[in-house]
Short mmCIF file of C-alpha atoms in Angstrom, two decimals:
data_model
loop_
_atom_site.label_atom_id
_atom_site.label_comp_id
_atom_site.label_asym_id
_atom_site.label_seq_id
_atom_site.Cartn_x
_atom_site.Cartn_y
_atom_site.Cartn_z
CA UNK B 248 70.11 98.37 75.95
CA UNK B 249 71.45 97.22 72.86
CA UNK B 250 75.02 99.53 74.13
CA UNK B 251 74.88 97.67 76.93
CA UNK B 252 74.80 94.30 75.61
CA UNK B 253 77.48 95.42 73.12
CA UNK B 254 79.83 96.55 76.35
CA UNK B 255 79.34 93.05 78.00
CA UNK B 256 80.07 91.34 75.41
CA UNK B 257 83.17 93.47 74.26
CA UNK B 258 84.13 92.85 77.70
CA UNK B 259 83.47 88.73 78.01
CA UNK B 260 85.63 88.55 74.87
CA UNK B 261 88.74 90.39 76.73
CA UNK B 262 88.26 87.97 79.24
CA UNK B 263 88.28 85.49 77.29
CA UNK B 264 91.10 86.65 75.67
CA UNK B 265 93.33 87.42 78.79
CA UNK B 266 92.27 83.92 80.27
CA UNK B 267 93.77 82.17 76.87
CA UNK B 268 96.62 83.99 77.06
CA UNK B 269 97.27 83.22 80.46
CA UNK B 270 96.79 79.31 79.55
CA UNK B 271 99.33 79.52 76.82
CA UNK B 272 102.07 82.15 78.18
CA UNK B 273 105.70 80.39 78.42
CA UNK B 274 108.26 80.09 81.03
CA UNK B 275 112.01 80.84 80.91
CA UNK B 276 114.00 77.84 81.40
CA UNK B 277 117.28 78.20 83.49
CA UNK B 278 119.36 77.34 80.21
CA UNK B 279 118.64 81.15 79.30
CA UNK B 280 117.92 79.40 76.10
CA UNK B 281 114.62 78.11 76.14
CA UNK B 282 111.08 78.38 76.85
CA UNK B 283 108.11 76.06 77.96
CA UNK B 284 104.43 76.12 78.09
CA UNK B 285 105.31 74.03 81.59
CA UNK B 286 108.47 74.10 83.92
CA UNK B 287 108.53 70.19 83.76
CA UNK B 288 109.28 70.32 80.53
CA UNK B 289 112.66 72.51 80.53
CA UNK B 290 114.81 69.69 82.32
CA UNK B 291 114.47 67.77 78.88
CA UNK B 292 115.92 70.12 76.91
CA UNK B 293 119.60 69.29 77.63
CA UNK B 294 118.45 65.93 77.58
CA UNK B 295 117.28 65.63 74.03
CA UNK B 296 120.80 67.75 73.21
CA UNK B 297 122.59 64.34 74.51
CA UNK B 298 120.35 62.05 72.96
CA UNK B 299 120.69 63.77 69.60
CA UNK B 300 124.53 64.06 70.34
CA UNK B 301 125.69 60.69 71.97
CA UNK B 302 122.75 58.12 70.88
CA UNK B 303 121.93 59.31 67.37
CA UNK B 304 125.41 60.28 66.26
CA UNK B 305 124.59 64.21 65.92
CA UNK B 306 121.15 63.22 64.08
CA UNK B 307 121.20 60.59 61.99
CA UNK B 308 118.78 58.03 61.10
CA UNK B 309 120.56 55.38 61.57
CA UNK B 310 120.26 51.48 63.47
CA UNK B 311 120.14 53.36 66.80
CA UNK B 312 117.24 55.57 65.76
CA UNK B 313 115.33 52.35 64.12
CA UNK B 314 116.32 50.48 67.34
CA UNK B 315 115.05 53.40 69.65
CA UNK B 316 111.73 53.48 67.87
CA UNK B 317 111.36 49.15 67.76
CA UNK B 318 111.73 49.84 71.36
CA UNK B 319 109.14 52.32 72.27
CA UNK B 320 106.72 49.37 70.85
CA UNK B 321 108.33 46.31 72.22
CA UNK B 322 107.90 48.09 76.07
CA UNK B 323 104.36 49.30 75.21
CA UNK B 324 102.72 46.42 73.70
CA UNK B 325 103.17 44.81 76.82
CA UNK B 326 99.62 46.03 77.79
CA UNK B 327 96.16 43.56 77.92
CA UNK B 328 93.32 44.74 80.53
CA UNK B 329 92.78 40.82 81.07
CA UNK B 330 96.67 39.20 81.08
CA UNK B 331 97.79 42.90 82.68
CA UNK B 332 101.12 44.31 81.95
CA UNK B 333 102.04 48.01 82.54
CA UNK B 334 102.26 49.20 78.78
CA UNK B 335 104.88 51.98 78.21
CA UNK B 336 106.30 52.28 81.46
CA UNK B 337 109.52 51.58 81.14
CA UNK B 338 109.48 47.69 82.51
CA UNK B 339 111.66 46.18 79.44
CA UNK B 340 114.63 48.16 81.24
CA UNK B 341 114.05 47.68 84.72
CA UNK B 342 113.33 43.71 84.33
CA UNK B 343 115.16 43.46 81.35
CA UNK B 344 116.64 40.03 82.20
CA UNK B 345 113.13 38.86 81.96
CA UNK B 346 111.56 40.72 79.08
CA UNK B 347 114.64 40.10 77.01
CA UNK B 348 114.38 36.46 77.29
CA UNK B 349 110.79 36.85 75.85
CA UNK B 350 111.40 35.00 72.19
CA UNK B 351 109.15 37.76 70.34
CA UNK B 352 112.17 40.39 72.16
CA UNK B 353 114.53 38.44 70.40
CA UNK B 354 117.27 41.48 69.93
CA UNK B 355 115.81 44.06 71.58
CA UNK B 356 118.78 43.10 74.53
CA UNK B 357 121.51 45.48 72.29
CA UNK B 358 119.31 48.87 72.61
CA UNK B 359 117.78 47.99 76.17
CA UNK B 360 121.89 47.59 77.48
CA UNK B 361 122.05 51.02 75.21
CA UNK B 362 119.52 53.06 76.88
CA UNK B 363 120.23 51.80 80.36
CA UNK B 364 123.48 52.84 79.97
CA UNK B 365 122.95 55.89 78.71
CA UNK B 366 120.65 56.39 81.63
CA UNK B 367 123.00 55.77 84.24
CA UNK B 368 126.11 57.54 82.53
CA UNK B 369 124.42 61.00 81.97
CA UNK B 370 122.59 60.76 85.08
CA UNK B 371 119.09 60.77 83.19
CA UNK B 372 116.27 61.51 86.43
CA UNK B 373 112.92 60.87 84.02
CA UNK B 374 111.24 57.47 84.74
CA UNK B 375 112.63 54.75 82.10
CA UNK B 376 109.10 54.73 80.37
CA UNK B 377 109.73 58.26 79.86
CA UNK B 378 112.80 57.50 78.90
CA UNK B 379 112.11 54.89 76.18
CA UNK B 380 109.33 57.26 74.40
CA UNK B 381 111.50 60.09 74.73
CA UNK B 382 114.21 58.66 72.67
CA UNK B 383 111.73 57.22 70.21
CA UNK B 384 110.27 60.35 69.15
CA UNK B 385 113.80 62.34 69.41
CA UNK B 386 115.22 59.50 67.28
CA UNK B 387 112.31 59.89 64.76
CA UNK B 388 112.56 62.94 64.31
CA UNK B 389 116.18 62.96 62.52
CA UNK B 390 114.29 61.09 59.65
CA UNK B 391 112.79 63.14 56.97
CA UNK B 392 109.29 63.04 56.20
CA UNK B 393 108.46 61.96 59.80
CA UNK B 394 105.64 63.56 61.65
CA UNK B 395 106.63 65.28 65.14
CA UNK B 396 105.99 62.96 67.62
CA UNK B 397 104.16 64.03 70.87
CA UNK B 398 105.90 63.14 73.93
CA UNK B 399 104.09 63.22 77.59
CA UNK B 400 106.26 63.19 80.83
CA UNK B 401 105.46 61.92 84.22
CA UNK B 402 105.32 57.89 83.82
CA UNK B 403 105.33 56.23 87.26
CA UNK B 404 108.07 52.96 87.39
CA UNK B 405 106.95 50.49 86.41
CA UNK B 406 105.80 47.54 89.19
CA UNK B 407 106.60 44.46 87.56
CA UNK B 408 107.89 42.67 84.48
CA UNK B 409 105.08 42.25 81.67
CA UNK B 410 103.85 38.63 80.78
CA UNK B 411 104.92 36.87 78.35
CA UNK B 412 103.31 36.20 74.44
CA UNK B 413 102.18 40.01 74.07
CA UNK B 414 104.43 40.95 71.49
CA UNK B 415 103.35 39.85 67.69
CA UNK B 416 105.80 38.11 66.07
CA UNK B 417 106.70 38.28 62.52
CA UNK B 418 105.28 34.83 61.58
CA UNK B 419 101.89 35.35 63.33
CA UNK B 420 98.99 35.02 61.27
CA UNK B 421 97.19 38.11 60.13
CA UNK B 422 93.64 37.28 62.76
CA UNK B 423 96.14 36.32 65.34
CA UNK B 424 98.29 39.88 65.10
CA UNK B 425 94.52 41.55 64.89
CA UNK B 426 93.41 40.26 67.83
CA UNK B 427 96.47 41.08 69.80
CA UNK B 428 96.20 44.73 68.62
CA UNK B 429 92.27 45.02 69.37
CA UNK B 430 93.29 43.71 72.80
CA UNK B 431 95.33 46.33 73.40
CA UNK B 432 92.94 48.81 72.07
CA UNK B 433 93.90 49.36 68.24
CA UNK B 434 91.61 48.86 64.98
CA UNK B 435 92.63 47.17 61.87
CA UNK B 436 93.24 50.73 60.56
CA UNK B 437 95.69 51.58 63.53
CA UNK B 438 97.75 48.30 63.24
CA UNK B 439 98.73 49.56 58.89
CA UNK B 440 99.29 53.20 60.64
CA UNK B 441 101.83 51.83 62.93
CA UNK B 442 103.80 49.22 60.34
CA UNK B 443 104.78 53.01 59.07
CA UNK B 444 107.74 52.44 61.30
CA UNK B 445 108.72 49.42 59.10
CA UNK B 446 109.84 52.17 56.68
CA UNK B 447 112.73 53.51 59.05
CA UNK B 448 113.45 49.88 59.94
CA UNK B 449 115.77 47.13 59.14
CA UNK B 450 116.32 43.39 60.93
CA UNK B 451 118.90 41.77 62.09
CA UNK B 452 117.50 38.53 63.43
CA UNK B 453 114.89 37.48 61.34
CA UNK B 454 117.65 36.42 59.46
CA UNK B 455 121.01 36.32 61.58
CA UNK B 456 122.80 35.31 58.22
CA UNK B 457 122.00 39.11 56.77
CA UNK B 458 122.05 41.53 59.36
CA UNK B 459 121.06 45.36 59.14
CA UNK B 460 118.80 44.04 56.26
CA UNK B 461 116.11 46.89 55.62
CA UNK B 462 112.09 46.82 55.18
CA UNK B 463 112.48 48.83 51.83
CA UNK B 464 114.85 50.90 49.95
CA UNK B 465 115.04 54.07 52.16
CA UNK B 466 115.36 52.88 55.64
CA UNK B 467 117.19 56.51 56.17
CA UNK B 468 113.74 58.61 55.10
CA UNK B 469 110.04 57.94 56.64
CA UNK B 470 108.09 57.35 53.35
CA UNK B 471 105.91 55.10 51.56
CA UNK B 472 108.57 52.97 49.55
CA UNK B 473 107.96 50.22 51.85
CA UNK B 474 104.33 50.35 51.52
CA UNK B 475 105.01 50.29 47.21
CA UNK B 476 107.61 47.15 48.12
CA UNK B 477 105.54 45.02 50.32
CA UNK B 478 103.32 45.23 48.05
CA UNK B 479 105.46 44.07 45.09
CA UNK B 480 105.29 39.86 44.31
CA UNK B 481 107.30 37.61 46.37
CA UNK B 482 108.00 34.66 47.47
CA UNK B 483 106.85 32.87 51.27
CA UNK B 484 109.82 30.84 53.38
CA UNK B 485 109.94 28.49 54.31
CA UNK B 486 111.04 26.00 51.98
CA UNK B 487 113.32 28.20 49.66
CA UNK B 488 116.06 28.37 51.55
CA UNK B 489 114.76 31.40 54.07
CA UNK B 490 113.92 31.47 57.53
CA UNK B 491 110.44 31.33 59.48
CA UNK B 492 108.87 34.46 59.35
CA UNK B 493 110.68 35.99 56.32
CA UNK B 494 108.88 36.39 52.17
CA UNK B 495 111.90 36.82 49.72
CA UNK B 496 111.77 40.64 48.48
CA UNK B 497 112.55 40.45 44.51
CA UNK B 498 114.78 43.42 45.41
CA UNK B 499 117.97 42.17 46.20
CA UNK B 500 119.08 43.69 49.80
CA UNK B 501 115.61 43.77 51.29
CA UNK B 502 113.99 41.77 53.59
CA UNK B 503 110.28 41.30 53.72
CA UNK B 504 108.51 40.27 56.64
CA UNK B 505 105.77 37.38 56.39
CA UNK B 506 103.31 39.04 58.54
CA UNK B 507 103.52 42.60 57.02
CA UNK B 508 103.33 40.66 53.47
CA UNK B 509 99.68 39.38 55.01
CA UNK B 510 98.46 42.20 56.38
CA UNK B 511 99.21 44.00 52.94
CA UNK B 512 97.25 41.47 51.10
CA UNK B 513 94.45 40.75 53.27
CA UNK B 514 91.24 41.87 53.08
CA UNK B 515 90.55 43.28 56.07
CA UNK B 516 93.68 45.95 55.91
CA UNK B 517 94.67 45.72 52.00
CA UNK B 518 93.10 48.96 51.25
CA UNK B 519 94.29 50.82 54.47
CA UNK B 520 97.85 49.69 53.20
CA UNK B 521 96.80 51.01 49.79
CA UNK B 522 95.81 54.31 50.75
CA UNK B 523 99.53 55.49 52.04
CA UNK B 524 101.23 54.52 48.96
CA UNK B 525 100.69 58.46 47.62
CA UNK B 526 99.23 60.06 50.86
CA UNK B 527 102.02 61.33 52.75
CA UNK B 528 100.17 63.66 54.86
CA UNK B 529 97.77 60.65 55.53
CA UNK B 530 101.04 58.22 56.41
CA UNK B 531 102.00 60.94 58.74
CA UNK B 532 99.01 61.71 60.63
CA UNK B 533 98.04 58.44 61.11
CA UNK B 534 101.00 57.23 62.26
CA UNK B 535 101.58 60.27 64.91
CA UNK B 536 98.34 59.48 65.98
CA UNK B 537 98.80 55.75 66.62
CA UNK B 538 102.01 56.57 68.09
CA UNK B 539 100.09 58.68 70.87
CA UNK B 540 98.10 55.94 71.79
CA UNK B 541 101.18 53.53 72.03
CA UNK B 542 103.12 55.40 74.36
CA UNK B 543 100.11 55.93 76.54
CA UNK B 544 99.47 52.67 76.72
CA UNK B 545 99.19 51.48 80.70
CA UNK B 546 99.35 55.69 81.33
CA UNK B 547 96.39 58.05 82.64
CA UNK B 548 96.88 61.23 80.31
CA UNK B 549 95.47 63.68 82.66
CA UNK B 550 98.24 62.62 85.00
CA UNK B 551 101.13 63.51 82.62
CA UNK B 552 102.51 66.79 81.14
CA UNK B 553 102.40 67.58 77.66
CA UNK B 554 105.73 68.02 76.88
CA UNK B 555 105.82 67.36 72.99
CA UNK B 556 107.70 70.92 72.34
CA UNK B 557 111.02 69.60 73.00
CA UNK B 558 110.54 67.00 70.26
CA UNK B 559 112.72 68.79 67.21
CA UNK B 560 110.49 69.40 63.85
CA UNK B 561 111.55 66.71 60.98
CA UNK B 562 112.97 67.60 57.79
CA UNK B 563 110.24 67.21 54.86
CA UNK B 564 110.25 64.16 52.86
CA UNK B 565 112.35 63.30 50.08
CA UNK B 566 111.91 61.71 47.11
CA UNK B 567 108.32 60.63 45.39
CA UNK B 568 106.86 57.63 45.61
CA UNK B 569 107.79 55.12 43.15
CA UNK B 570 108.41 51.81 41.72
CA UNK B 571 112.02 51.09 42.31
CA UNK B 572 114.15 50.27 38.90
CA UNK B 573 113.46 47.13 37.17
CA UNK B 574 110.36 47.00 38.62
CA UNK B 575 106.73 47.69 36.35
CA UNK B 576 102.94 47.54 37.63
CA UNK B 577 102.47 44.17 36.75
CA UNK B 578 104.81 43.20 39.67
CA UNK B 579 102.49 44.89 41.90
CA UNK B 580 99.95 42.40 43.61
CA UNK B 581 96.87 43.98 43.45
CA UNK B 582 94.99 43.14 46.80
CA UNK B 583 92.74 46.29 47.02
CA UNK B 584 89.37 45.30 45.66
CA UNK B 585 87.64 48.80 45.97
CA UNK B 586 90.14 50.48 44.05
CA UNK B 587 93.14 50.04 41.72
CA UNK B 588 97.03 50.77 42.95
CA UNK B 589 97.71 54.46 42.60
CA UNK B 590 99.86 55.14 39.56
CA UNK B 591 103.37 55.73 39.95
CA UNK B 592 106.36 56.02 38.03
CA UNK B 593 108.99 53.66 37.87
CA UNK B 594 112.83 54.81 38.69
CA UNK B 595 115.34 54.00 35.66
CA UNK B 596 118.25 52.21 35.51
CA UNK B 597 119.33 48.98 36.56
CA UNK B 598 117.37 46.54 38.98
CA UNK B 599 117.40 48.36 42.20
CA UNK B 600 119.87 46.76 44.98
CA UNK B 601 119.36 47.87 48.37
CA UNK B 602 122.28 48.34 50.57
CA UNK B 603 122.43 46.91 54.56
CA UNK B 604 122.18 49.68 57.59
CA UNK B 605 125.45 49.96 58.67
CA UNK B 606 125.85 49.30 62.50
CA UNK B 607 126.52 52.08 64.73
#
């Protein structure tokens, strides 16, 4: 009996084997180059190859890349189960005279006009909310230290134009930018995740008077700098000589939005925003994760294809964290009350000045 039993189950396990190979075995794409755990996905291939070539000049992380990625969030956000909108599905560049005019899309017209035109001029046949995530996670990918983004195919167009007032704006209040988020479907925890992208970022209207003006010192690397800087003392516009939404960053070159200054103070996300300053791994995973759940906003999963294998790998992060030059721990602004800010060291040499993204 006992050979028996042995036999069966020798044999279930070569089933089970077989069947999981069958589940993972890859397809030859007609490039001759490539393979795909689904056909769908092989038509992207040459696509990303354009994108890295034409949009990101050969794979840099530059304005287009930060602009590509403020996008994927501008057209998703667009989501509430009770005001509707269609969430990532493309509707910023099919009604774009519409969303544009939105005043929280202030800015977003330069890289909608981008990607439309791209669109049309290399023929591009996926959906524009397909699109729009594609390029995000293509154009994340050329900064180091960013996680792989997943990317899902097979967005419907989009039906109409979202409403207005979804889209937080830099001078919302923390409870206000909260409850926007949990509308949408994202905790406190999943809001700090997603600010990530504010370290490969840099603003141009906030104030028009500086443009290409970044969120920390390394707006060319996905790392926790601009977690250290928010956190550094500054000082709240208005009435200094800023403009509404913007907190003076003592580092000279940097911009510091009011609501990310909040959110890093506040009790109810101070120690979330903590926790990144010297957890990499942590910054990464949670934002990939969070950056899932964007681009599906609006989407059914099980009616898309998984086609996050054409997303190139990142380069690994470089640099440590640190305090940038001139700076010590007593400029931090300790807002953590369950633990004290990591200890870091401090770059030398004079104060640190950060220089502007140059435009593309």
């Amino acid at each position: 009996m006992f050979s028996k039993q042995l036999a069966s189950f020798v044999i279930t396990l070569g089933a089970i084997r077989v069947a999981s190979g069958a589940l993972t075995r890859r397809v030859a794409c007609a490039d001759g180059v490539h393979t795909a755990t689904n056909a769908a996905c092989c038509a992207l291939f040459p696509l990303v190859e354009q994108l890295e070539s034409d949009l990101f000049d050969g794979g840099e992380c530059g304005e287009e890349v930060h602009e590509s990625l403020r996008l994927t969030f501008h057209d998703a956000i667009g989501f509430s189960p009770e005001l509707g909108g269609g969430g990532a599905d493309g509707s910023i560049i099919v009604f774009d005279d519409i969303e544009t005019a939105f005043h929280a899309n202030g800015g977003i017209d330069d890289i909608v006009g981008v990607q439309k035109n791209f669109m049309q001029e290399h023929n591009v046949t996926v959906s524009p909310g397909d699109f729009i995530q594609l390029a995000g996670a293509v154009g994340v990918s050329n900064c180091p230290g960013a996680p792989r983004l997943d990317f899902f195919l097979g967005r419907p167009q989009p039906k109409a134009a979202s409403p207005d007032l979804l889209v937080p704006e830099p001078f919302d209040n923390t409870t206000k930018i909260l409850a926007r988020f949990r509308d949408a479907g994202f905790n406190p925890n999943e809001v700090v995740a997603l600010l990530a992208s504010h370290s490969i970022a840099a603003a141009d209207l906030v104030d028009p008077t500086i443009p290409g003006t970044p969120f920390d010192s390394t707006p060319g690397i996905f790392d926790s700098q601009f977690f250290i800087e928010t956190q550094l003392r500054g000082t709240l516009f208005p009435g200094t000589g800023g403009t509404e939404g913007e907190v003076m960053s003592p580092l000279r070159g940097e911009i510091r939005l009011q609501s990310d200054a909040e959110i890093a103070r506040d009790p109810r996300t101070a120690c979330e925003w903590q926790s990144m300053v010297n957890n990499h791994a942590k910054m990464q995973s949670t934002f990939k994760a969070a950056m899932k759940k964007l681009s599906l906003l609006g989407q059914n999963e099980r009616h898309l294809v998984d086609c996050s294998e054409v997303i190139p790998v990142p380069k690994a992060v470089v640099g440590t964290p640190h305090l940038p030059a001139g700076q010590t721990r007593a400029d931090i602004q300790q807002a953590c009350a369950a633990s004290p800010f990591p200890v870091i060291s401090a770059d030398r040499g004079p104060a640190t000045s950060v220089a502007p993204v140059p435009p593309s």
